[in-house]
């Protein structure tokens, strides 16, 4: 699954924040507890071990097993110097990460290895301390496993959305390609009929065949990336394109959402598949603004130039509704898949000053 460019930075900040919180808790207990190290040297060693254990969270995503082992070893020292901190320090935090990142066959082994020595608490404390130690580890593992299962469900849902969207795209592109092939057939017959008597007219027909063939090849390249499926539907009429944006905007205005449409460049000369995807992206964006975002105004910018079709739909409402446990709505996933199948990109998200923006770039120069 692809991630947004800001995702690694977000994860680094998240891990850094959790590591800082763990270190803060450890230092608070070490420096204020009466059961802490008795000497300044012991306190310094304990602080260093706490910092080492917390820092493991900064690289645990790359090496979960090694990071957990380092955290556990640091925890052994913390257990000796300050048992009040918890079993092996705060090793439950890296254990939670391991459960989040690895399947149960791995994380359960790690859990068992950490729980097995908990009877040591009977030496330094009593059975309540041992029970708390085992419970803390179990809770840490459970939290990580719940997050892992949630992420797995989200990925499966997105795969289903992509599959459905690819089926629809395949049917629509099939109609576009079929149109070009029909044009080629008609023009070829016309050229054959007038080839001897009217060569100029035959040459014009051959030029039309050339244009239609190149456009059909563009659509076929996009179809190679989509799943071919037939649900038995028989859509009538041509598929919409950029020429139908005015009608789409008028329809949205008629139901109560003022929309401003701006155009730049000759977008209607683009391949049919690109126009179709652009139309669907604008349509879905306006639908989200109307139904889910409670917007009072929307702006649509369509710019074609430099071999790229740029789309931007901005409204002053909120983000579209999301399915529980997901980071994006179904419509956004479908729009992003449309852009990706054409070799383009699509970004969607709230604006800092309020409102929501969908921005797409669909390359058209290389495909022609």
Short mmCIF file of N, CA and C in Angstrom, two decimals, residues 19 38 40-41 100 104 225 252 257 359:
data_model
loop_
_atom_site.label_atom_id
_atom_site.label_comp_id
_atom_site.label_asym_id
_atom_site.label_seq_id
_atom_site.Cartn_x
_atom_site.Cartn_y
_atom_site.Cartn_z
N UNK A 19 8.49 8.08 22.66
CA UNK A 19 9.77 7.85 23.33
C UNK A 19 10.03 8.91 24.39
N UNK A 38 20.40 4.29 45.30
CA UNK A 38 20.83 4.95 46.54
C UNK A 38 21.96 5.91 46.33
N UNK A 40 24.49 8.51 43.63
CA UNK A 40 24.42 9.35 42.43
C UNK A 40 24.88 8.58 41.20
N UNK A 41 25.87 7.71 41.39
CA UNK A 41 26.34 6.91 40.26
C UNK A 41 25.27 5.95 39.77
N UNK A 100 2.31 -4.63 17.11
CA UNK A 100 1.71 -3.85 16.02
C UNK A 100 2.38 -4.14 14.68
N UNK A 104 1.14 -12.42 15.20
CA UNK A 104 1.14 -13.02 16.54
C UNK A 104 2.17 -14.13 16.73
N UNK A 225 -3.62 -1.51 -16.95
CA UNK A 225 -3.43 -1.41 -15.52
C UNK A 225 -4.71 -1.65 -14.73
N UNK A 252 -25.20 20.85 -9.97
CA UNK A 252 -24.86 21.04 -8.57
C UNK A 252 -25.41 22.37 -8.06
N UNK A 257 -25.73 24.35 -4.18
CA UNK A 257 -24.32 24.63 -3.89
C UNK A 257 -23.75 25.53 -4.98
N UNK A 359 -6.84 17.97 -5.32
CA UNK A 359 -5.95 18.45 -6.38
C UNK A 359 -5.36 17.26 -7.10
#
